GROMACS .gro file of C-alpha atoms in nm:
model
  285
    1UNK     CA    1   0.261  -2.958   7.991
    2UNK     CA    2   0.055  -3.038   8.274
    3UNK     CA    3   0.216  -2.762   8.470
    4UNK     CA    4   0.122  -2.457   8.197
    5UNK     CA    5  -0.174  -2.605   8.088
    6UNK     CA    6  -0.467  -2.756   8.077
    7UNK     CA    7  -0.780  -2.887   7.857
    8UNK     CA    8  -1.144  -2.992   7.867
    9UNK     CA    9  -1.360  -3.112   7.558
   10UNK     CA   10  -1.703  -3.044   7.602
   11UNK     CA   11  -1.945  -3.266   7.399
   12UNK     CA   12  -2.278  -3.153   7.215
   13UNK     CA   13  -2.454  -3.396   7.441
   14UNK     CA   14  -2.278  -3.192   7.775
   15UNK     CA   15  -2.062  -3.472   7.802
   16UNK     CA   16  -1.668  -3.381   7.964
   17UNK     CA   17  -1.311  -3.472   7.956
   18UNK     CA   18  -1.036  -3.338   8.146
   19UNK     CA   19  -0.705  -3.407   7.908
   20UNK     CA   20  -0.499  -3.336   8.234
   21UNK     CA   21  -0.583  -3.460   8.556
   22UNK     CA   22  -0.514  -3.727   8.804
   23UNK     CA   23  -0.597  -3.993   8.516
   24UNK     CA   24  -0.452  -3.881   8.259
   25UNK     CA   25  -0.126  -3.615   8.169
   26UNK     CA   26  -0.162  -3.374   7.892
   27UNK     CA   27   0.184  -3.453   7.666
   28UNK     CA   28   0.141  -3.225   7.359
   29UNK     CA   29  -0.091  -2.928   7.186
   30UNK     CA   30  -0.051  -2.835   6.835
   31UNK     CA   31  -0.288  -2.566   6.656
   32UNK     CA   32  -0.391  -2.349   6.931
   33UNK     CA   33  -0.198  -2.095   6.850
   34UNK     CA   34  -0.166  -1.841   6.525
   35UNK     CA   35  -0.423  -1.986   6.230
   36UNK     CA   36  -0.280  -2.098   5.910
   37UNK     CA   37  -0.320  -1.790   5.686
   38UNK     CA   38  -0.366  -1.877   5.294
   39UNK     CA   39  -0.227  -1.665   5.069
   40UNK     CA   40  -0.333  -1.700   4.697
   41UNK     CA   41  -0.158  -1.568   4.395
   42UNK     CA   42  -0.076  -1.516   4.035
   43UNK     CA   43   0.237  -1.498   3.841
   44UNK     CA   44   0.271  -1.132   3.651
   45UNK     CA   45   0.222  -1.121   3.310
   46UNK     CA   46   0.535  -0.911   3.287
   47UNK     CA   47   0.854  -0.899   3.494
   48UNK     CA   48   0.912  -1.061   3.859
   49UNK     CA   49   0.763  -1.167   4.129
   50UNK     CA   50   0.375  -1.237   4.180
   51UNK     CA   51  -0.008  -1.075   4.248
   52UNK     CA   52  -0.135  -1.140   4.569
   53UNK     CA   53  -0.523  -1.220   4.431
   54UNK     CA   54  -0.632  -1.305   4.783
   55UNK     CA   55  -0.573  -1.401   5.165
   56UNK     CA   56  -0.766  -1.576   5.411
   57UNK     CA   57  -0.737  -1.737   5.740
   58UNK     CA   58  -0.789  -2.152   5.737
   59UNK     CA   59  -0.993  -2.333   5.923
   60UNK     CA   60  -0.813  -2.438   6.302
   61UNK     CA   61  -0.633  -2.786   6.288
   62UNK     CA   62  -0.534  -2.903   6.668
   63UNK     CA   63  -0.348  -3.193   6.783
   64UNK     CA   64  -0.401  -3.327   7.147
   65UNK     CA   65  -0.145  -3.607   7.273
   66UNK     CA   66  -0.249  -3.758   7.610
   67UNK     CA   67  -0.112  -4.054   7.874
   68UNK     CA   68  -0.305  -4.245   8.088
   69UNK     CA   69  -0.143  -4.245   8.430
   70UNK     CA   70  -0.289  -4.581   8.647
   71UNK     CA   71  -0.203  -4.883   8.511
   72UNK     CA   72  -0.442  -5.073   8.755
   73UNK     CA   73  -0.721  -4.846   8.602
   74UNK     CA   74  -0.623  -4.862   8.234
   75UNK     CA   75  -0.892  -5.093   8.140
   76UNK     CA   76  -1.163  -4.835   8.221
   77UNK     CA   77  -0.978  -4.550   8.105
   78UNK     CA   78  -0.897  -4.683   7.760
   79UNK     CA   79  -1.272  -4.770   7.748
   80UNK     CA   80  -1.431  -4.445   7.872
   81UNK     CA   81  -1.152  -4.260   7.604
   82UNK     CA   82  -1.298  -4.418   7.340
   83UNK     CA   83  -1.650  -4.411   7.430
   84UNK     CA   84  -1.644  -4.041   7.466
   85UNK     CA   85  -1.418  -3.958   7.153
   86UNK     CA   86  -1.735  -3.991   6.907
   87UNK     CA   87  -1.682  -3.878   6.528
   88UNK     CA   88  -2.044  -3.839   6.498
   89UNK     CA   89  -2.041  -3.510   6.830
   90UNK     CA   90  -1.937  -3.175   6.798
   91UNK     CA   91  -1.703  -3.075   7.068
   92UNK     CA   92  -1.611  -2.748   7.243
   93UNK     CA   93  -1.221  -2.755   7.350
   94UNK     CA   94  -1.157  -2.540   7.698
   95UNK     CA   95  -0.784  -2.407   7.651
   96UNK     CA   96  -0.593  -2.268   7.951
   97UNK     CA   97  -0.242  -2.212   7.864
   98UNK     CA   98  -0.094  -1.979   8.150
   99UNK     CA   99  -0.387  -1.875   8.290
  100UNK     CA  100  -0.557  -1.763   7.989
  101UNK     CA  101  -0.854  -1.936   7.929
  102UNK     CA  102  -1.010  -1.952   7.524
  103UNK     CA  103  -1.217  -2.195   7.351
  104UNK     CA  104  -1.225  -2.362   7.030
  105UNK     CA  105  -1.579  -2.403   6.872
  106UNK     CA  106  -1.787  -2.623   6.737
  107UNK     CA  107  -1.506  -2.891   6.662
  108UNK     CA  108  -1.506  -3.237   6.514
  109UNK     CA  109  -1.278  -3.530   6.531
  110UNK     CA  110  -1.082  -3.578   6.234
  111UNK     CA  111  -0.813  -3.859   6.348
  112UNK     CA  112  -0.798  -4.066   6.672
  113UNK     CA  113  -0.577  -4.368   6.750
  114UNK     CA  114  -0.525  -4.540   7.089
  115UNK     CA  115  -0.259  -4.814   6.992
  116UNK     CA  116  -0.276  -5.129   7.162
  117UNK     CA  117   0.004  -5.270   7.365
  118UNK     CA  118   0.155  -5.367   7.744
  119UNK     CA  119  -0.067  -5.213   7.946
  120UNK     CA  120   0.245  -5.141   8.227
  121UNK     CA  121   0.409  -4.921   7.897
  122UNK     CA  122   0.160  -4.670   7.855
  123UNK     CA  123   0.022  -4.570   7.533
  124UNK     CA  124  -0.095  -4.206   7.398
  125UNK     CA  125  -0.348  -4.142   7.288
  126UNK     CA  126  -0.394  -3.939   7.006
  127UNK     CA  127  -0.658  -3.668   6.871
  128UNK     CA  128  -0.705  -3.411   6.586
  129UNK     CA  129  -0.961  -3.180   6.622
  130UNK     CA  130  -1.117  -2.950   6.323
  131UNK     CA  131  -1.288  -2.623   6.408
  132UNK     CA  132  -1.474  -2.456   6.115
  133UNK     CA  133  -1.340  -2.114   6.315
  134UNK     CA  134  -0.997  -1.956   6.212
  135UNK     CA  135  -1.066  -1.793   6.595
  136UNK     CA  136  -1.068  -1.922   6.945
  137UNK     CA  137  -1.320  -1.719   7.158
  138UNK     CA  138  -1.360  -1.552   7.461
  139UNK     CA  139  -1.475  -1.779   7.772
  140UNK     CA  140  -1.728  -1.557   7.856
  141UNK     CA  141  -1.938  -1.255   7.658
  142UNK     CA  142  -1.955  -0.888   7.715
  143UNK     CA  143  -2.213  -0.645   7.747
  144UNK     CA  144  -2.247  -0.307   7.735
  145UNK     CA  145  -2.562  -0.064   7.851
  146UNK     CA  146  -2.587   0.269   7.670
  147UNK     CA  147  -2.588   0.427   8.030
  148UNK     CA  148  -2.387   0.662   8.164
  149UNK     CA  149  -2.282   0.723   8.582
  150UNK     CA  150  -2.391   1.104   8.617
  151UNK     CA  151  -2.220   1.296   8.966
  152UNK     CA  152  -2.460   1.400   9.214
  153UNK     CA  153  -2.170   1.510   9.440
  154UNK     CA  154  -2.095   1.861   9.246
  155UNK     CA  155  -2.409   1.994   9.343
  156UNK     CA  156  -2.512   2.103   9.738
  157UNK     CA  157  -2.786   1.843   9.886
  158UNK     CA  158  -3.008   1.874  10.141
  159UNK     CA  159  -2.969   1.542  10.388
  160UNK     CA  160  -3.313   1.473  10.515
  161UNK     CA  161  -3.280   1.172  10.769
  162UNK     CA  162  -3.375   0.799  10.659
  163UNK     CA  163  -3.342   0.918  10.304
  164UNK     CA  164  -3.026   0.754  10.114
  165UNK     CA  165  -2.821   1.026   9.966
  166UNK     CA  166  -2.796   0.955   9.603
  167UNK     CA  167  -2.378   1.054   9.508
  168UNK     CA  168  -2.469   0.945   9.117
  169UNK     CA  169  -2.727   0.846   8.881
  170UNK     CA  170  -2.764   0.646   8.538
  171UNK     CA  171  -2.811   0.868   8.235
  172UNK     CA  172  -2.931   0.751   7.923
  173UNK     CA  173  -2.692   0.842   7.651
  174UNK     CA  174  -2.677   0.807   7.223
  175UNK     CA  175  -2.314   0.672   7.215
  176UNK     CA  176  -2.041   0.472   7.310
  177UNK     CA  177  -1.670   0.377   7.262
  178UNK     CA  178  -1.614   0.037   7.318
  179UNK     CA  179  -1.238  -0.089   7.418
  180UNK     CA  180  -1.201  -0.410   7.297
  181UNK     CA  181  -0.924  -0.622   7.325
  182UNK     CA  182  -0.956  -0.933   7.091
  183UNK     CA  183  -0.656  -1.014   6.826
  184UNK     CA  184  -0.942  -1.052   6.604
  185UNK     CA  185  -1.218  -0.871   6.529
  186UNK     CA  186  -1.563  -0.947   6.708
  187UNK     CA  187  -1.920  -0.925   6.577
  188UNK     CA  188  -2.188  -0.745   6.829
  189UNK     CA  189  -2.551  -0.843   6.887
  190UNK     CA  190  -2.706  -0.474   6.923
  191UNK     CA  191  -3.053  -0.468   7.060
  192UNK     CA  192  -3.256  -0.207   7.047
  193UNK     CA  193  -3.575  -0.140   7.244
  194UNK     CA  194  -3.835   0.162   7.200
  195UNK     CA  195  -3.982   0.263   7.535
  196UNK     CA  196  -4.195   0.473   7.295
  197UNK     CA  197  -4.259   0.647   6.946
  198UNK     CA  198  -3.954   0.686   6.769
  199UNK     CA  199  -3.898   0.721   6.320
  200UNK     CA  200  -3.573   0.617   6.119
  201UNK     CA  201  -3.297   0.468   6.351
  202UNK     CA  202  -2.945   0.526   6.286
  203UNK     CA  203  -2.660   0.244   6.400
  204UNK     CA  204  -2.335   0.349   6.364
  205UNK     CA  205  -2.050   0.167   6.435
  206UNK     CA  206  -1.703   0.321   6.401
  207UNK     CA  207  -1.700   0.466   6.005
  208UNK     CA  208  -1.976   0.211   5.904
  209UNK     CA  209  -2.374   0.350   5.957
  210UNK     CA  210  -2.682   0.250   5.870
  211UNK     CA  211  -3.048   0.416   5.882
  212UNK     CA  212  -3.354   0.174   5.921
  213UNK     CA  213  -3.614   0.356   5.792
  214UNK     CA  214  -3.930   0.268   6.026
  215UNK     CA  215  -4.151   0.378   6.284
  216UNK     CA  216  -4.137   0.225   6.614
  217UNK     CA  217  -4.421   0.177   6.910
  218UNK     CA  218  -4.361   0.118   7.252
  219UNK     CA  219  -4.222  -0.211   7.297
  220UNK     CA  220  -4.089  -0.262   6.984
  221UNK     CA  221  -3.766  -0.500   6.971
  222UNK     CA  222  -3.466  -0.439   6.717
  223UNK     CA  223  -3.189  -0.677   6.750
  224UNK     CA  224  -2.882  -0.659   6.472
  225UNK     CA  225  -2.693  -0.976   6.476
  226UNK     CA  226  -2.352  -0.880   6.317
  227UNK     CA  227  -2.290  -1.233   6.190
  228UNK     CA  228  -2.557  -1.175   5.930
  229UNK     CA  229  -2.634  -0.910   5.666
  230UNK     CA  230  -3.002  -0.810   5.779
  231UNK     CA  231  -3.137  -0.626   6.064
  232UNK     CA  232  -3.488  -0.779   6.284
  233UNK     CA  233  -3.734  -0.607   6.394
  234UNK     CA  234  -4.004  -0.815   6.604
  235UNK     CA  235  -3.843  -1.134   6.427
  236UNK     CA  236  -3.871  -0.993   6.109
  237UNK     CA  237  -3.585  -0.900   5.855
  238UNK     CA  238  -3.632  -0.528   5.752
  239UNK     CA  239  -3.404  -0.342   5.533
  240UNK     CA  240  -3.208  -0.022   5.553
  241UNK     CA  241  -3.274   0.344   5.394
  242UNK     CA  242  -3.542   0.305   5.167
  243UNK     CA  243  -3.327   0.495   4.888
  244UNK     CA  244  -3.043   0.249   4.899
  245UNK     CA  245  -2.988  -0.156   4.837
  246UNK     CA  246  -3.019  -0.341   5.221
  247UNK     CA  247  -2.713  -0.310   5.392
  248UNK     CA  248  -2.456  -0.580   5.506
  249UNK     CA  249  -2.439  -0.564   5.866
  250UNK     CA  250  -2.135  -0.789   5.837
  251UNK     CA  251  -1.953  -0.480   5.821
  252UNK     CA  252  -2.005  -0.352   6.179
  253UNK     CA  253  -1.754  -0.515   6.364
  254UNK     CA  254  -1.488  -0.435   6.681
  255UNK     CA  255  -1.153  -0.364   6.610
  256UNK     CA  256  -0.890  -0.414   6.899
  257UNK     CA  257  -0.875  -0.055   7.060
  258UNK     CA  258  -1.203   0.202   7.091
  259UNK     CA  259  -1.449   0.167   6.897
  260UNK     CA  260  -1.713   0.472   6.881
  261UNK     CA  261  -2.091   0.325   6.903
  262UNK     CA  262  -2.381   0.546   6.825
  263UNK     CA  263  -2.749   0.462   6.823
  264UNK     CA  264  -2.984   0.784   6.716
  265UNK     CA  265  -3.348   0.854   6.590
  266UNK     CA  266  -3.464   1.129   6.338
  267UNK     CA  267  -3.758   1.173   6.581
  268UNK     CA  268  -3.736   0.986   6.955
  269UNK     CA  269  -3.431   0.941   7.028
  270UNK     CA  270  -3.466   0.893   7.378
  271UNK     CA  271  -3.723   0.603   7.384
  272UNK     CA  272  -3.416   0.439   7.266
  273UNK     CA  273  -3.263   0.135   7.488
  274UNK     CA  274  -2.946   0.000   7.353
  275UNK     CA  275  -2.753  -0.305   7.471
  276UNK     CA  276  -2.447  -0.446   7.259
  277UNK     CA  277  -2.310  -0.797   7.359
  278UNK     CA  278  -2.015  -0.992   7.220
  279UNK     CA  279  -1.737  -1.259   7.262
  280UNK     CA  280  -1.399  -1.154   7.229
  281UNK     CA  281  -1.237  -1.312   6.920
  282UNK     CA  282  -0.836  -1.417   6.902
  283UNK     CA  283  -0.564  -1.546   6.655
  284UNK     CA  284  -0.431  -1.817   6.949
  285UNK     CA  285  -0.410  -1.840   7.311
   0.00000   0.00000   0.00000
Protein backbone atom coordinates (compact mmCIF):
# COMPACT_ATOMS: atom_id res chain seq x y z
CA UNK A 1 0.00 0.00 0.00
CA UNK A 2 2.52 2.35 1.02
CA UNK A 3 3.52 2.84 -2.57
CA UNK A 4 -0.29 4.00 -3.91
CA UNK A 5 -1.22 5.49 -0.89
CA UNK A 6 -1.24 7.26 1.89
CA UNK A 7 -3.28 8.59 5.13
CA UNK A 8 -3.41 11.23 7.83
CA UNK A 9 -6.12 11.48 10.70
CA UNK A 10 -6.57 14.81 11.81
CA UNK A 11 -7.98 15.20 15.38
CA UNK A 12 -10.65 17.86 16.63
CA UNK A 13 -7.97 19.05 18.97
CA UNK A 14 -5.42 19.58 15.56
CA UNK A 15 -3.73 16.67 16.67
CA UNK A 16 -1.93 14.30 13.50
CA UNK A 17 -1.04 10.89 12.41
CA UNK A 18 0.64 9.80 9.42
CA UNK A 19 -0.69 5.92 8.87
CA UNK A 20 2.35 5.59 6.41
CA UNK A 21 5.60 6.86 7.07
CA UNK A 22 9.00 5.99 8.28
CA UNK A 23 7.26 4.58 11.61
CA UNK A 24 4.74 2.96 10.58
CA UNK A 25 3.47 1.06 6.93
CA UNK A 26 -0.03 1.45 5.84
CA UNK A 27 -1.18 -2.55 5.26
CA UNK A 28 -4.92 -2.26 4.38
CA UNK A 29 -8.02 0.36 3.57
CA UNK A 30 -11.50 -0.77 3.48
CA UNK A 31 -14.56 1.77 2.94
CA UNK A 32 -13.08 4.48 1.01
CA UNK A 33 -14.45 3.67 -1.87
CA UNK A 34 -18.32 3.39 -3.31
CA UNK A 35 -20.89 3.92 -0.05
CA UNK A 36 -23.11 1.16 0.92
CA UNK A 37 -26.39 2.05 -0.85
CA UNK A 38 -29.69 0.75 1.08
CA UNK A 39 -32.32 -0.28 -0.81
CA UNK A 40 -35.74 -0.80 0.95
CA UNK A 41 -38.69 -2.73 -0.29
CA UNK A 42 -42.01 -4.42 -0.24
CA UNK A 43 -43.31 -7.62 -1.53
CA UNK A 44 -46.37 -6.99 -4.23
CA UNK A 45 -49.59 -7.69 -3.22
CA UNK A 46 -50.07 -9.49 -6.50
CA UNK A 47 -47.69 -11.42 -8.76
CA UNK A 48 -43.66 -11.36 -8.63
CA UNK A 49 -41.05 -9.65 -7.66
CA UNK A 50 -40.99 -6.51 -5.22
CA UNK A 51 -41.65 -2.38 -4.74
CA UNK A 52 -38.71 -0.51 -4.34
CA UNK A 53 -40.32 1.94 -1.35
CA UNK A 54 -36.99 3.68 -0.96
CA UNK A 55 -33.05 4.07 -1.43
CA UNK A 56 -30.47 5.78 0.39
CA UNK A 57 -26.82 5.96 0.74
CA UNK A 58 -25.35 4.62 4.42
CA UNK A 59 -23.31 6.20 6.49
CA UNK A 60 -19.17 5.51 5.48
CA UNK A 61 -17.65 2.48 7.44
CA UNK A 62 -13.58 2.43 6.94
CA UNK A 63 -11.11 0.03 8.07
CA UNK A 64 -7.38 1.13 8.54
CA UNK A 65 -4.73 -1.78 9.20
CA UNK A 66 -1.27 -0.42 10.13
CA UNK A 67 2.50 -1.93 11.19
CA UNK A 68 4.84 -0.40 13.22
CA UNK A 69 8.22 -0.60 11.54
CA UNK A 70 11.23 -0.08 14.51
CA UNK A 71 11.30 -2.54 16.88
CA UNK A 72 13.84 -0.52 19.06
CA UNK A 73 11.10 2.27 19.02
CA UNK A 74 7.99 0.14 19.56
CA UNK A 75 7.56 1.09 23.08
CA UNK A 76 6.84 4.74 22.17
CA UNK A 77 5.01 4.01 19.16
CA UNK A 78 2.52 1.59 20.69
CA UNK A 79 2.11 4.33 23.36
CA UNK A 80 1.71 7.47 21.21
CA UNK A 81 -0.95 5.01 18.92
CA UNK A 82 -2.99 4.67 21.63
CA UNK A 83 -2.80 7.96 23.17
CA UNK A 84 -3.88 9.60 20.02
CA UNK A 85 -6.65 7.00 18.94
CA UNK A 86 -9.30 8.69 21.46
CA UNK A 87 -13.08 7.44 21.21
CA UNK A 88 -14.13 10.54 22.83
CA UNK A 89 -12.37 13.04 19.29
CA UNK A 90 -13.76 13.49 16.09
CA UNK A 91 -11.30 12.86 13.39
CA UNK A 92 -10.81 14.08 9.80
CA UNK A 93 -9.14 11.14 7.58
CA UNK A 94 -6.70 12.70 4.62
CA UNK A 95 -6.99 9.96 1.72
CA UNK A 96 -4.47 9.97 -1.15
CA UNK A 97 -4.88 6.97 -3.20
CA UNK A 98 -2.92 7.69 -6.58
CA UNK A 99 -2.55 11.07 -6.27
CA UNK A 100 -6.00 11.95 -5.57
CA UNK A 101 -6.39 13.50 -2.47
CA UNK A 102 -10.27 13.37 -0.52
CA UNK A 103 -11.27 13.49 2.96
CA UNK A 104 -13.56 11.76 5.18
CA UNK A 105 -15.44 14.02 7.72
CA UNK A 106 -16.18 14.37 10.94
CA UNK A 107 -15.35 10.62 11.87
CA UNK A 108 -15.37 8.64 15.08
CA UNK A 109 -13.70 5.54 16.26
CA UNK A 110 -15.88 2.69 16.38
CA UNK A 111 -13.30 -0.38 17.01
CA UNK A 112 -9.54 -0.29 17.83
CA UNK A 113 -7.30 -3.17 18.97
CA UNK A 114 -3.47 -3.19 19.27
CA UNK A 115 -2.84 -6.92 20.38
CA UNK A 116 -0.13 -7.54 22.62
CA UNK A 117 2.74 -9.81 21.83
CA UNK A 118 6.81 -10.20 20.90
CA UNK A 119 7.67 -7.00 20.28
CA UNK A 120 10.48 -8.36 17.39
CA UNK A 121 6.92 -9.92 15.55
CA UNK A 122 5.15 -6.90 14.89
CA UNK A 123 1.61 -6.40 15.59
CA UNK A 124 -1.21 -4.33 13.54
CA UNK A 125 -2.88 -2.31 14.59
CA UNK A 126 -6.30 -2.01 13.86
CA UNK A 127 -9.02 0.91 13.35
CA UNK A 128 -12.67 1.43 12.19
CA UNK A 129 -13.67 4.68 11.53
CA UNK A 130 -17.53 5.95 11.19
CA UNK A 131 -18.30 9.07 9.19
CA UNK A 132 -21.92 10.36 9.51
CA UNK A 133 -21.19 11.36 5.51
CA UNK A 134 -22.14 8.81 2.71
CA UNK A 135 -19.41 11.38 0.77
CA UNK A 136 -15.74 12.03 0.97
CA UNK A 137 -15.03 15.73 0.08
CA UNK A 138 -12.98 17.80 -1.84
CA UNK A 139 -9.48 18.85 -0.15
CA UNK A 140 -10.01 22.20 -0.88
CA UNK A 141 -13.33 24.59 -1.78
CA UNK A 142 -14.24 26.49 -4.84
CA UNK A 143 -15.32 29.79 -5.58
CA UNK A 144 -16.79 31.47 -8.14
CA UNK A 145 -17.21 35.54 -8.79
CA UNK A 146 -20.17 36.56 -10.95
CA UNK A 147 -17.50 38.46 -13.14
CA UNK A 148 -16.85 38.22 -16.43
CA UNK A 149 -13.11 39.01 -18.51
CA UNK A 150 -14.44 41.68 -21.16
CA UNK A 151 -11.72 42.24 -24.49
CA UNK A 152 -10.28 45.54 -24.71
CA UNK A 153 -8.15 44.33 -27.68
CA UNK A 154 -11.13 44.55 -30.45
CA UNK A 155 -11.29 48.08 -30.16
CA UNK A 156 -8.30 50.74 -31.51
CA UNK A 157 -6.42 52.43 -28.33
CA UNK A 158 -4.62 55.29 -28.07
CA UNK A 159 -1.04 54.38 -26.17
CA UNK A 160 -0.21 57.41 -24.15
CA UNK A 161 3.31 56.71 -22.48
CA UNK A 162 3.57 55.55 -18.66
CA UNK A 163 -0.04 54.57 -18.92
CA UNK A 164 -0.60 50.57 -18.73
CA UNK A 165 -2.63 49.52 -21.66
CA UNK A 166 -5.61 47.77 -20.30
CA UNK A 167 -6.14 44.37 -23.04
CA UNK A 168 -9.42 43.35 -20.70
CA UNK A 169 -11.63 44.29 -17.97
CA UNK A 170 -14.04 42.59 -15.29
CA UNK A 171 -17.72 42.90 -16.11
CA UNK A 172 -20.30 42.35 -13.75
CA UNK A 173 -22.71 39.81 -15.06
CA UNK A 174 -26.44 38.10 -13.78
CA UNK A 175 -25.37 34.44 -14.53
CA UNK A 176 -23.27 31.62 -14.54
CA UNK A 177 -22.71 27.94 -15.55
CA UNK A 178 -20.80 26.21 -13.19
CA UNK A 179 -18.77 22.86 -14.35
CA UNK A 180 -18.58 20.77 -11.61
CA UNK A 181 -17.03 17.64 -11.37
CA UNK A 182 -18.02 15.79 -8.08
CA UNK A 183 -19.60 12.04 -8.30
CA UNK A 184 -21.96 13.52 -5.96
CA UNK A 185 -23.81 16.36 -5.84
CA UNK A 186 -22.48 19.53 -3.87
CA UNK A 187 -24.37 22.19 -1.89
CA UNK A 188 -23.23 26.05 -2.60
CA UNK A 189 -22.95 28.87 -0.07
CA UNK A 190 -24.30 31.87 -2.38
CA UNK A 191 -23.68 35.27 -0.99
CA UNK A 192 -25.14 38.04 -2.05
CA UNK A 193 -24.16 41.67 -1.44
CA UNK A 194 -26.16 44.99 -2.46
CA UNK A 195 -23.76 47.78 -3.36
CA UNK A 196 -27.11 49.66 -3.39
CA UNK A 197 -31.05 49.76 -3.62
CA UNK A 198 -32.29 46.75 -5.07
CA UNK A 199 -36.40 44.92 -4.52
CA UNK A 200 -37.27 41.07 -4.86
CA UNK A 201 -34.12 38.90 -5.63
CA UNK A 202 -34.33 35.97 -7.77
CA UNK A 203 -31.73 32.77 -7.21
CA UNK A 204 -31.89 30.36 -9.66
CA UNK A 205 -30.07 27.44 -9.81
CA UNK A 206 -30.37 25.07 -12.78
CA UNK A 207 -34.51 24.33 -13.00
CA UNK A 208 -34.93 25.21 -9.23
CA UNK A 209 -35.66 29.33 -8.45
CA UNK A 210 -36.60 31.19 -5.82
CA UNK A 211 -37.75 35.00 -5.32
CA UNK A 212 -36.99 36.67 -1.86
CA UNK A 213 -39.30 39.19 -1.69
CA UNK A 214 -37.39 42.26 0.09
CA UNK A 215 -35.84 45.46 -0.32
CA UNK A 216 -32.24 45.80 0.04
CA UNK A 217 -29.86 48.98 1.16
CA UNK A 218 -26.42 49.39 0.49
CA UNK A 219 -24.51 46.98 2.35
CA UNK A 220 -26.93 44.58 2.86
CA UNK A 221 -25.58 40.81 3.17
CA UNK A 222 -27.61 37.69 1.76
CA UNK A 223 -25.93 34.47 2.20
CA UNK A 224 -27.99 31.03 1.16
CA UNK A 225 -26.42 28.11 2.78
CA UNK A 226 -27.64 25.12 0.62
CA UNK A 227 -27.34 22.66 3.51
CA UNK A 228 -30.38 24.27 5.05
CA UNK A 229 -33.92 25.15 3.94
CA UNK A 230 -33.91 29.04 4.74
CA UNK A 231 -32.26 31.93 3.22
CA UNK A 232 -30.28 34.97 5.74
CA UNK A 233 -30.36 38.14 5.32
CA UNK A 234 -28.11 40.23 7.90
CA UNK A 235 -28.22 36.92 10.12
CA UNK A 236 -31.70 36.68 9.91
CA UNK A 237 -33.87 33.81 8.30
CA UNK A 238 -36.31 35.45 5.75
CA UNK A 239 -38.62 33.59 3.59
CA UNK A 240 -39.33 33.37 -0.10
CA UNK A 241 -42.28 34.94 -2.36
CA UNK A 242 -44.66 36.26 -0.09
CA UNK A 243 -47.55 34.32 -2.06
CA UNK A 244 -46.02 30.93 -1.54
CA UNK A 245 -44.94 28.53 1.65
CA UNK A 246 -40.80 29.30 2.37
CA UNK A 247 -38.84 27.44 0.11
CA UNK A 248 -36.33 24.52 0.71
CA UNK A 249 -33.10 25.67 -0.40
CA UNK A 250 -31.97 22.06 -0.05
CA UNK A 251 -32.99 21.79 -3.49
CA UNK A 252 -30.32 23.98 -5.16
CA UNK A 253 -27.58 21.81 -5.58
CA UNK A 254 -24.56 20.99 -8.39
CA UNK A 255 -24.90 18.24 -10.52
CA UNK A 256 -21.64 16.80 -12.20
CA UNK A 257 -21.52 18.75 -15.61
CA UNK A 258 -22.79 22.70 -16.10
CA UNK A 259 -24.84 23.96 -14.07
CA UNK A 260 -26.61 27.42 -15.16
CA UNK A 261 -26.49 30.04 -12.06
CA UNK A 262 -28.54 33.15 -12.18
CA UNK A 263 -28.87 35.87 -9.59
CA UNK A 264 -31.48 38.86 -10.75
CA UNK A 265 -33.52 41.78 -9.13
CA UNK A 266 -37.06 43.07 -10.16
CA UNK A 267 -35.52 46.55 -9.61
CA UNK A 268 -31.37 46.84 -9.12
CA UNK A 269 -30.02 44.33 -10.51
CA UNK A 270 -26.72 45.60 -10.79
CA UNK A 271 -25.99 46.55 -7.11
CA UNK A 272 -25.91 42.87 -7.05
CA UNK A 273 -22.47 41.04 -5.91
CA UNK A 274 -22.62 37.35 -6.10
CA UNK A 275 -20.06 34.83 -4.90
CA UNK A 276 -20.92 30.94 -4.79
CA UNK A 277 -18.43 28.64 -2.87
CA UNK A 278 -18.43 24.86 -2.45
CA UNK A 279 -16.55 21.54 -1.80
CA UNK A 280 -16.68 19.04 -4.32
CA UNK A 281 -18.60 15.96 -3.10
CA UNK A 282 -17.67 12.09 -4.25
CA UNK A 283 -18.95 8.42 -3.99
CA UNK A 284 -15.02 7.14 -3.19
CA UNK A 285 -11.61 8.10 -4.01
Amino acid sequence: MKHIASLKATRSDGKEFEYQSDDWELRALEGFDFPEIEISKQARGVGDGDIITGERRVSRDMKIVVRPLNANNYNLQRLQAIAFHNSRMTYDLHINYLGVERIAKNCKITASNFPLGNVYRMRDLTVRFLSPYADLFAVDSEQTNFVQKQALWVWPHAFAPGTPLNFATDELTAEKVINYIGSSPARPVVEITSTGYAKNVTIRVNSNMATLNLELKAGDRIVIDTSKSYALVNDKIVSTDSNSSPYDFRKFLLNFGDNFVKVDAATGSNVLRTNITYVGRYDGV
